[in-house]
Short mmCIF file of C-alpha atoms in Angstrom, two decimals:
data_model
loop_
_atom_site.label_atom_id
_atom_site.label_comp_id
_atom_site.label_asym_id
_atom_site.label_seq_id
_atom_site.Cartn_x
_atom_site.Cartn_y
_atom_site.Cartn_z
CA UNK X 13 0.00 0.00 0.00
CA UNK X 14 1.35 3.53 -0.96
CA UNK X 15 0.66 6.36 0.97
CA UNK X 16 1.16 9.93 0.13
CA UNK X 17 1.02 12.68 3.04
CA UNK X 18 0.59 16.47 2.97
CA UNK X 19 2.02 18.80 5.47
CA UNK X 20 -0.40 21.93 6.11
CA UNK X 21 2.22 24.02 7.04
CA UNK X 22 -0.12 26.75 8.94
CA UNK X 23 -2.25 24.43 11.39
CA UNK X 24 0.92 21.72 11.79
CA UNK X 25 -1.50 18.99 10.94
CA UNK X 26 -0.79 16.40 8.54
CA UNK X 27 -3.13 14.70 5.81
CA UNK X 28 -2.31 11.33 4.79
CA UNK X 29 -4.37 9.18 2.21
CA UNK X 30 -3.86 5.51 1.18
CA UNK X 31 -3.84 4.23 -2.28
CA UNK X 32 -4.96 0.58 -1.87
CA UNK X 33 -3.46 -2.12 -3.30
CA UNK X 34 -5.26 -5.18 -5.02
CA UNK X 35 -7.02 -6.92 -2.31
CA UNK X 36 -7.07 -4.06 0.27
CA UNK X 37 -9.25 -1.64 1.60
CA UNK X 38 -8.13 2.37 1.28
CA UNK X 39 -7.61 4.25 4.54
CA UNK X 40 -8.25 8.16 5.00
CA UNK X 41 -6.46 9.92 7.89
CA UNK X 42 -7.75 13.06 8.17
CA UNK X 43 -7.06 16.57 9.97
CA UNK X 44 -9.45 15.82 12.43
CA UNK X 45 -8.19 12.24 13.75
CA UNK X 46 -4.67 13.14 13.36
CA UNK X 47 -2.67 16.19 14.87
CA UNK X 48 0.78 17.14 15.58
CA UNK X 49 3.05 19.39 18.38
CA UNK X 50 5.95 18.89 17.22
CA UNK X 51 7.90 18.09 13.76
CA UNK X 52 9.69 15.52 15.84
CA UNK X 53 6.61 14.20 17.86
CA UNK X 54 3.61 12.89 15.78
CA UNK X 55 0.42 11.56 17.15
CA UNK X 56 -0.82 8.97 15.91
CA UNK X 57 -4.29 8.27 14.46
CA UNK X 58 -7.13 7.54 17.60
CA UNK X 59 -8.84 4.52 16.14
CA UNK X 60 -12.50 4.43 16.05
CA UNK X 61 -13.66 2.80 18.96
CA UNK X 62 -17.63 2.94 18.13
CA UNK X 63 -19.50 1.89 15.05
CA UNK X 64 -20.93 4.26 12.90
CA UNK X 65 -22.26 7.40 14.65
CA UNK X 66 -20.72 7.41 17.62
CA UNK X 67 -18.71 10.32 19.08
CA UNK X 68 -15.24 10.67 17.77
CA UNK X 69 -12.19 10.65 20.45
CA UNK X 70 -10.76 13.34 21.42
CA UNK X 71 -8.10 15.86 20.22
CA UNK X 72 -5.32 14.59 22.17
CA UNK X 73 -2.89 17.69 21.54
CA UNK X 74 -0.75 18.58 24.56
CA UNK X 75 -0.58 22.52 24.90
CA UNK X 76 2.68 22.20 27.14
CA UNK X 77 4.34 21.06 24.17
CA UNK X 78 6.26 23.71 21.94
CA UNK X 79 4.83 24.52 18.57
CA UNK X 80 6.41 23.81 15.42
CA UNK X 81 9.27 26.61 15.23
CA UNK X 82 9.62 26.27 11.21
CA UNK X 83 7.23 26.40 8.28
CA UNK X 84 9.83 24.61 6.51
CA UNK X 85 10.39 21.90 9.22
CA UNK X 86 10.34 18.54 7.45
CA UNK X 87 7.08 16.13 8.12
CA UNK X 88 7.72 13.55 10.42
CA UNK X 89 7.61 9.92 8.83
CA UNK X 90 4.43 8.10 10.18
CA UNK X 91 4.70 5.85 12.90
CA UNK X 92 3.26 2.01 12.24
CA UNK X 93 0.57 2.75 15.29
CA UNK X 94 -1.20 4.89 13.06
CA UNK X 95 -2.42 2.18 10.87
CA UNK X 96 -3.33 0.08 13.31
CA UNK X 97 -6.72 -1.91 13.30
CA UNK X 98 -9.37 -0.94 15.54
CA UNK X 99 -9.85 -2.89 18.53
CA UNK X 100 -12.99 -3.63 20.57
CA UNK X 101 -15.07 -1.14 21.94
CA UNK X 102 -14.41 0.19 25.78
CA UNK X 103 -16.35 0.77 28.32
CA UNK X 104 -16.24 3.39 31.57
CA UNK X 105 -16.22 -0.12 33.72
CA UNK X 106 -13.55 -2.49 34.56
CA UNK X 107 -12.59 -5.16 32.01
CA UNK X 108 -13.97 -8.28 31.57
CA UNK X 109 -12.63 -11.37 33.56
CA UNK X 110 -8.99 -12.92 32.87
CA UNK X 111 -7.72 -13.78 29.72
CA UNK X 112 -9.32 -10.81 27.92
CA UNK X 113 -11.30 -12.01 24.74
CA UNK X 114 -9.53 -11.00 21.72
CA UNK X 115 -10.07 -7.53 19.99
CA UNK X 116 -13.27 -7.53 17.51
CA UNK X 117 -12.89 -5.31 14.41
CA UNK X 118 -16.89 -3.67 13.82
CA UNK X 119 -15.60 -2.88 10.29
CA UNK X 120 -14.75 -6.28 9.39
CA UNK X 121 -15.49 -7.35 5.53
CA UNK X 122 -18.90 -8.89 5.43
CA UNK X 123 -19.17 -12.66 5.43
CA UNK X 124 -21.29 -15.29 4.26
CA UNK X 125 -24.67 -15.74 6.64
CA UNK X 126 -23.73 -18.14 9.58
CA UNK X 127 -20.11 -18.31 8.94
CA UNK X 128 -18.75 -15.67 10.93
CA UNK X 129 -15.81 -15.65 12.92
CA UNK X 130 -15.19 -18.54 15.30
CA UNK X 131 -16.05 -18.41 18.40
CA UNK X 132 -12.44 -17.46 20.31
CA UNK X 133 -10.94 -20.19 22.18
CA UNK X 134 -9.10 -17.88 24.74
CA UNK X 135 -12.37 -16.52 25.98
CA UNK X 136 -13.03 -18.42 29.86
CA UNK X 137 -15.76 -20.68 29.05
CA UNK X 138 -16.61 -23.68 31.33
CA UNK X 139 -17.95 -26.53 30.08
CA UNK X 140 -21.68 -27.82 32.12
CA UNK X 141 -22.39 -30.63 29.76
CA UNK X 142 -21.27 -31.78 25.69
CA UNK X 143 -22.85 -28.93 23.70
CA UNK X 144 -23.19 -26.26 26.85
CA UNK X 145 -21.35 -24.00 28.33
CA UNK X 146 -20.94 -20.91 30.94
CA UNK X 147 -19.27 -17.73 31.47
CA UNK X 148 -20.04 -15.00 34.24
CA UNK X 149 -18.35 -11.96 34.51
CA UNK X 150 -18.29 -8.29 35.88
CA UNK X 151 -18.59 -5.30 33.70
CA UNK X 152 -18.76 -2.47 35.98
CA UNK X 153 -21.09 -3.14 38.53
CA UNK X 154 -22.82 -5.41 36.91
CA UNK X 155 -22.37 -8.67 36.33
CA UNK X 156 -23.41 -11.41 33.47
CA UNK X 157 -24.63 -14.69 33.32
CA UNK X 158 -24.00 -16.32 29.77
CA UNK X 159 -24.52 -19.67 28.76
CA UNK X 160 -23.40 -20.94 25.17
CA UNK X 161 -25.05 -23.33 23.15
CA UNK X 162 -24.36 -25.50 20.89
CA UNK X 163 -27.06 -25.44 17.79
CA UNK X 164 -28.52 -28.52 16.69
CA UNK X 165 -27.79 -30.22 19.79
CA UNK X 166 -31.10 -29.54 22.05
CA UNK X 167 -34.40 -29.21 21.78
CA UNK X 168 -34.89 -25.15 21.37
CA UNK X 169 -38.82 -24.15 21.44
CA UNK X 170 -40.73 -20.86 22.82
CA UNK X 171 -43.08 -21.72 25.02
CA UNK X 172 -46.08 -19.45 25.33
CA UNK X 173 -48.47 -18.40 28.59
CA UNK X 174 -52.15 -18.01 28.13
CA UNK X 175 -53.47 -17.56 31.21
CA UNK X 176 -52.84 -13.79 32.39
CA UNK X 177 -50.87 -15.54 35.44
CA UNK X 178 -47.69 -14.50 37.47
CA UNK X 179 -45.19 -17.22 36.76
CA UNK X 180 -42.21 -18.23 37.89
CA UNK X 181 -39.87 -19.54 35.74
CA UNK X 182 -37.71 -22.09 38.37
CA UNK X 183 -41.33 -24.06 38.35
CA UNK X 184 -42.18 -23.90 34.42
CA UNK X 185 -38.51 -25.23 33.77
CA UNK X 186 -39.33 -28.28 36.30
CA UNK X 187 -42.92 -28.60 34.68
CA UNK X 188 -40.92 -28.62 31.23
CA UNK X 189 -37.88 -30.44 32.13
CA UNK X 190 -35.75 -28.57 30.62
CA UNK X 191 -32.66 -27.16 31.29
CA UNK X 192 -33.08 -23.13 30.73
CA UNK X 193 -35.84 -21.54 30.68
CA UNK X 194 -35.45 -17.89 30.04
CA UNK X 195 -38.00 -14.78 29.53
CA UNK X 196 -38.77 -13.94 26.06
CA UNK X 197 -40.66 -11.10 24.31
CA UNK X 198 -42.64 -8.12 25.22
CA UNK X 199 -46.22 -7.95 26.05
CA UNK X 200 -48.50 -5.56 25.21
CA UNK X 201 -50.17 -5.06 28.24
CA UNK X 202 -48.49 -4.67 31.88
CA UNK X 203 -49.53 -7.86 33.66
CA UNK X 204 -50.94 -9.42 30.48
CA UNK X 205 -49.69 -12.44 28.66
CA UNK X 206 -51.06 -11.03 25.26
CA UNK X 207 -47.67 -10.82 23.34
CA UNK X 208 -46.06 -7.30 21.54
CA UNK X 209 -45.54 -8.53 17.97
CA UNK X 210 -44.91 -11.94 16.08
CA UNK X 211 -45.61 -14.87 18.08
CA UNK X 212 -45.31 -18.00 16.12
CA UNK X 213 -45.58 -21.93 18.14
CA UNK X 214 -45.33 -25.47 16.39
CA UNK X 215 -45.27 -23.94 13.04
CA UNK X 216 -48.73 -21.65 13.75
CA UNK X 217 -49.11 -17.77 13.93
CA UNK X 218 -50.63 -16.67 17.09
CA UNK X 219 -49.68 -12.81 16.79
CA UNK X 220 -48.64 -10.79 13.59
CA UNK X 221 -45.12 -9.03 13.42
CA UNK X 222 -45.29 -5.28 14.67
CA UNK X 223 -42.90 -2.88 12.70
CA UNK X 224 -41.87 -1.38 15.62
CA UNK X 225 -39.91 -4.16 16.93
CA UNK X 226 -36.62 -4.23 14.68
CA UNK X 227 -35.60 -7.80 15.78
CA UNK X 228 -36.80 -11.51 15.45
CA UNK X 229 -35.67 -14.78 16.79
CA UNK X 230 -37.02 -17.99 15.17
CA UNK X 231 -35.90 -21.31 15.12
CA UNK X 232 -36.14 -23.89 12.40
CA UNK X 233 -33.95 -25.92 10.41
CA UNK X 234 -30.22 -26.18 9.82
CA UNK X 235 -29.29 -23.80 7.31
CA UNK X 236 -27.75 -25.54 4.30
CA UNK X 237 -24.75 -26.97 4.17
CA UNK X 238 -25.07 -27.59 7.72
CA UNK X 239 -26.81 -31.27 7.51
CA UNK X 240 -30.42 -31.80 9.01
CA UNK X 241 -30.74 -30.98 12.91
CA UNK X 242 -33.34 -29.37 13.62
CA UNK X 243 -34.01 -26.47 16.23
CA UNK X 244 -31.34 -23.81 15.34
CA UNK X 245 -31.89 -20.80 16.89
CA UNK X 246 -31.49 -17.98 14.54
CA UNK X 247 -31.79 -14.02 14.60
CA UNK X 248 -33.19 -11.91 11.73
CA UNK X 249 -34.39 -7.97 11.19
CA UNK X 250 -38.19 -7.18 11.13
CA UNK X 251 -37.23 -4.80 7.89
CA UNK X 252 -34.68 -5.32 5.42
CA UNK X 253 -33.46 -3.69 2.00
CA UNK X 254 -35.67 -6.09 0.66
CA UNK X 255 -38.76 -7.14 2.38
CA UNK X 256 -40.06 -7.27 5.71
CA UNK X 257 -39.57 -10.57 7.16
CA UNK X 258 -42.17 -13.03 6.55
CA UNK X 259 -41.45 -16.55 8.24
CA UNK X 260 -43.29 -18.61 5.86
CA UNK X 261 -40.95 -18.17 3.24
CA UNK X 262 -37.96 -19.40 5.28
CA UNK X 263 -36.76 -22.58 3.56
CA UNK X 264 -35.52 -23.89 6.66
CA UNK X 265 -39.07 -24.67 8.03
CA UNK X 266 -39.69 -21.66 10.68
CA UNK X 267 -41.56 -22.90 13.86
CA UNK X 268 -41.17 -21.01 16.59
CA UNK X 269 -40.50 -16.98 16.25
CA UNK X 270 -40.73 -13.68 18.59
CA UNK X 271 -39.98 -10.55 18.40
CA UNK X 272 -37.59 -7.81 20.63
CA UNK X 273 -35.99 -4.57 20.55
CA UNK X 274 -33.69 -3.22 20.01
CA UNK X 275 -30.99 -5.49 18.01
CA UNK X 276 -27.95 -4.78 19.85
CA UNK X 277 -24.90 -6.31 17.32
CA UNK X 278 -24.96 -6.21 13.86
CA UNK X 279 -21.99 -7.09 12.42
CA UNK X 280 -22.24 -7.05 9.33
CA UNK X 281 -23.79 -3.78 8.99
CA UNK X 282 -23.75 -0.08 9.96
CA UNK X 283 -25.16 1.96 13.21
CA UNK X 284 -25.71 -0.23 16.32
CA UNK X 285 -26.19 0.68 19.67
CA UNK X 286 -24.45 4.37 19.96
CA UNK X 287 -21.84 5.20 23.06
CA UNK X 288 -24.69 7.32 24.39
CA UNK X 289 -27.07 5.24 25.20
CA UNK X 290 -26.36 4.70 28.71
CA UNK X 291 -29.83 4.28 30.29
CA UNK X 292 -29.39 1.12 32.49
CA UNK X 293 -31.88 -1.69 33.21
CA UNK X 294 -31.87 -4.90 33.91
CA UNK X 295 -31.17 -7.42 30.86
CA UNK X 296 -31.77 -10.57 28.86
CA UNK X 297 -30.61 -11.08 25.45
CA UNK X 298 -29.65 -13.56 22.96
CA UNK X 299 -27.02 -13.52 20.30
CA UNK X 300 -25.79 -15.42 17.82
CA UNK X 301 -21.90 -16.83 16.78
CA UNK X 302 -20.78 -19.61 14.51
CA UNK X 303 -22.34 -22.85 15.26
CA UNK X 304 -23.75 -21.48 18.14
CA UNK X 305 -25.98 -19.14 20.27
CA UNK X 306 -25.72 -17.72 23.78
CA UNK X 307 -28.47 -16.58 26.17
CA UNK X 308 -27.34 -13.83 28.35
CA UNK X 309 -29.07 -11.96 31.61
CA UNK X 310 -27.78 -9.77 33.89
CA UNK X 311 -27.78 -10.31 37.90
CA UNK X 312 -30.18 -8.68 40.22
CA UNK X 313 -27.86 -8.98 42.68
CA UNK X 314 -25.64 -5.97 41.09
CA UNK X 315 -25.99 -2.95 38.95
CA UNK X 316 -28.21 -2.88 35.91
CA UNK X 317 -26.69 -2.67 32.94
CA UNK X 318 -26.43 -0.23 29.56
CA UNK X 319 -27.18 -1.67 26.19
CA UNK X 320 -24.19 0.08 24.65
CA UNK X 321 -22.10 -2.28 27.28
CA UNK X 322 -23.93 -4.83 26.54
CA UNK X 323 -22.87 -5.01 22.78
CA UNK X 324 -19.30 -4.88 23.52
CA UNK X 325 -19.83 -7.78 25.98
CA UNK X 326 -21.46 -9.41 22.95
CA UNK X 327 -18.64 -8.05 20.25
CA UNK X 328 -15.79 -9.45 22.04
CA UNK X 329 -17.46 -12.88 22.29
CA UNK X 330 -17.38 -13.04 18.42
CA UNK X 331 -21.30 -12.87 18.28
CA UNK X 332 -22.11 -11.28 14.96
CA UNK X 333 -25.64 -10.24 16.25
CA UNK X 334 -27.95 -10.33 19.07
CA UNK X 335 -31.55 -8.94 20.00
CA UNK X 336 -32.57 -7.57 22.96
CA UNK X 337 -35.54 -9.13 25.17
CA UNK X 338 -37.51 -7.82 27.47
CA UNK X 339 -35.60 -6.66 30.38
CA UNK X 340 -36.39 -4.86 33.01
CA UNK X 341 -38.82 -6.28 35.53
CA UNK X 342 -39.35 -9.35 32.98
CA UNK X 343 -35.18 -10.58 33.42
CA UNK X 344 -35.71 -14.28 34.69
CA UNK X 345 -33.96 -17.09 34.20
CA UNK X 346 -33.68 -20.55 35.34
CA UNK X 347 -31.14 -22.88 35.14
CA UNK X 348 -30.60 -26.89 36.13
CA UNK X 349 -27.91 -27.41 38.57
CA UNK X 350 -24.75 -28.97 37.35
CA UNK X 351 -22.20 -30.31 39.46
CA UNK X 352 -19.01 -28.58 40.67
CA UNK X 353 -20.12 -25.69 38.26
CA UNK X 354 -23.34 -24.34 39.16
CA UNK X 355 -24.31 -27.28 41.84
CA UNK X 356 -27.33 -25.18 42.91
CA UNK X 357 -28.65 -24.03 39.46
CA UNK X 358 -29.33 -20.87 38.38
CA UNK X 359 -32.46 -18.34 39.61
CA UNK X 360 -33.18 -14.73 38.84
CA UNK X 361 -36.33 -14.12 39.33
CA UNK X 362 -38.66 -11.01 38.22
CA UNK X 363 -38.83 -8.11 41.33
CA UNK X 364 -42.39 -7.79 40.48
CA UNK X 365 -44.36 -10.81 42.01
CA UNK X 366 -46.95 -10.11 39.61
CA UNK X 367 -45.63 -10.06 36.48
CA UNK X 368 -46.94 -12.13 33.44
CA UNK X 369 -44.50 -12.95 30.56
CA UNK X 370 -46.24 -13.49 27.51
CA UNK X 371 -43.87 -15.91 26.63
CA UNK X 372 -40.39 -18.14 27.04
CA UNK X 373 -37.54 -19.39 25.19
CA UNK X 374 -36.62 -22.85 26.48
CA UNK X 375 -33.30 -25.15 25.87
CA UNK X 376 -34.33 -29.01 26.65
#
């Protein structure tokens, strides 16, 4: 790669553009992302730490420093750190727990549907059972419960509630006997099990999609390629450049589906969840990696938790998108115990004792 730089010889700054070669993407360093003090002292470009949108970093200019004493002071050759790649976005809030998950570039090239990047073998996973496994950490004050699962290896179905009842989901995962159960999608009532957009169970539509809901999970078939398990769990938009999603036209046989809000990763295109949003709540999600998909719910126990910090927990796990549930007073979970691991299981309840879910997303 060639790359040709100017020297503005009133401001000090320097302007740099990259003429790709075959195969690569161009680069454009401009004014604003890259500043000097000194001929002998350049700065190096701030990567982008936020997708698309996002509020750029800071000028980091020191005023202590002296000026540039010479118009005709030669420009400084660039150092390698300012073509670094971007790494993964930060957070206000400590890091997550030891070894760190390796950096995640948002502006990746795009990739073929369902073969993103692999999931990253130095991120602390333990294994519960062939197929399953957990990971808790702290992000802040908060901390995460996520469990990672393999697709195509257990039964994955929503199960819907009918009856305008509080339930609790440590005695609908015994009923079930499964091992999670975890909430699902909005409803459109406050203590009402009538569900907030597309419910589909066994293959029948019970509720029609609602634009305002950007997200879908469904499950159905292996995609091709992939042979013929059944019950993958898979994540979609409500609208796309196309069409708005319409789950009778999936090939791979659609028959379970909800909706939530708002899709928190997506890799593979622009936007996302913006550094500002920092209104906290309690959370469950679901996203989506190669080969697999991971539930996710944050402890009642600590701090709620941002969406924004939320999608860089979900970025540096490789997941390539994930959907938002409803959080809030809705965040349950249960969990079967598992020896030495999680010997008593795992509860979160909701803080409201009368709170309906319309609906649940269970792993049997």
């Amino acid at each position: 790669m060639m790359k040709v730089c100017f020297l503005v010889m009133i401001t000090g700054l320097v302007h740099c553009e990259s003429s790709p070669s075959s195969g690569h993407s161009s680069r454009k360093i401009s004014p604003e992302t890259l500043s000097i003090e000194a001929p002998e002292d350049p700065h190096p470009e701030t990567p982008d730490l936020a997708p698309a949108g996002q509020t750029k970093p800071q000028d980091p200019t020191d005023p202590s420093k002296p000026a540039p004493s010479s118009s005709k002071a030669k420009a400084p050759q660039p150092d390698d750190s300012a073509t670094q790649k971007p790494i993964a976005p930060v957070s206000n809030s400590e890091p997550p727990i030891s070894p760190e998950p390796r950096p995640f570039d948002p502006k990746s090239a795009e990739r073929e549907p369902y073969e993103g990047p692999p999931a990253d073998s130095r991120a602390s996973w333990t294994t519960l059972e062939d197929g399953l496994m957990y990971r808790k950490q702290t992000q802040g004050g908060s901390k995460i419960h996520a469990f990672k699962i393999k697709q195509g290896q257990f039964e994955v179905f929503v199960h819907p509630f009918e009856a305008h009842q509080a339930q609790i989901l440590e005695h609908v995962r015994q009923q079930l006997g499964a091992r999670i159960v975890v909430n699902g999608g909005f409803n459109q009532i406050r203590h009402q099990s009538t569900p907030d957009g597309l419910l589909v169970v066994d293959g029948v539509e019970r509720s029609s999609i609602n634009d305002n809901l950007s997200g879908v999970l469904w499950v159905g078939g292996a995609p091709a390629g992939h042979g013929g398990d059944p019950d993958w769990l898979y994540l979609d938009s409500t609208h796309s450049t196309s069409a708005k999603f319409d789950w009778t036209s999936k090939s791979e046989h659609v028959s379970f589906a909800i909706q939530g809000k708002p899709k928190i990763v997506e890799v593979w295109k622009t936007g996302g969840i913006l550094s500002t949003a920092r209104a906290t709540s309690y959370r469950s999600a679901v996203c989506v990696m190669k080969d697999y998909f991971v539930i996710m719910v944050t402890d009642r126990n600590h701090d709620p938790m941002n969406l924004y910090d939320l999608s860089t927990v979900m970025m540096n796990l490789d997941c390539r998108m994930g959907l938002n549930l409803d959080g809030g007073p809705a965040t349950s979970i249960s969990v079967q115990p598992y020896e030495k691991h999680l010997d008593q299981g795992l509860r979160i309840d909701s803080d409201d004792p009368q709170w309906v879910f319309p609906n649940a997303i269970v792993v049997r």
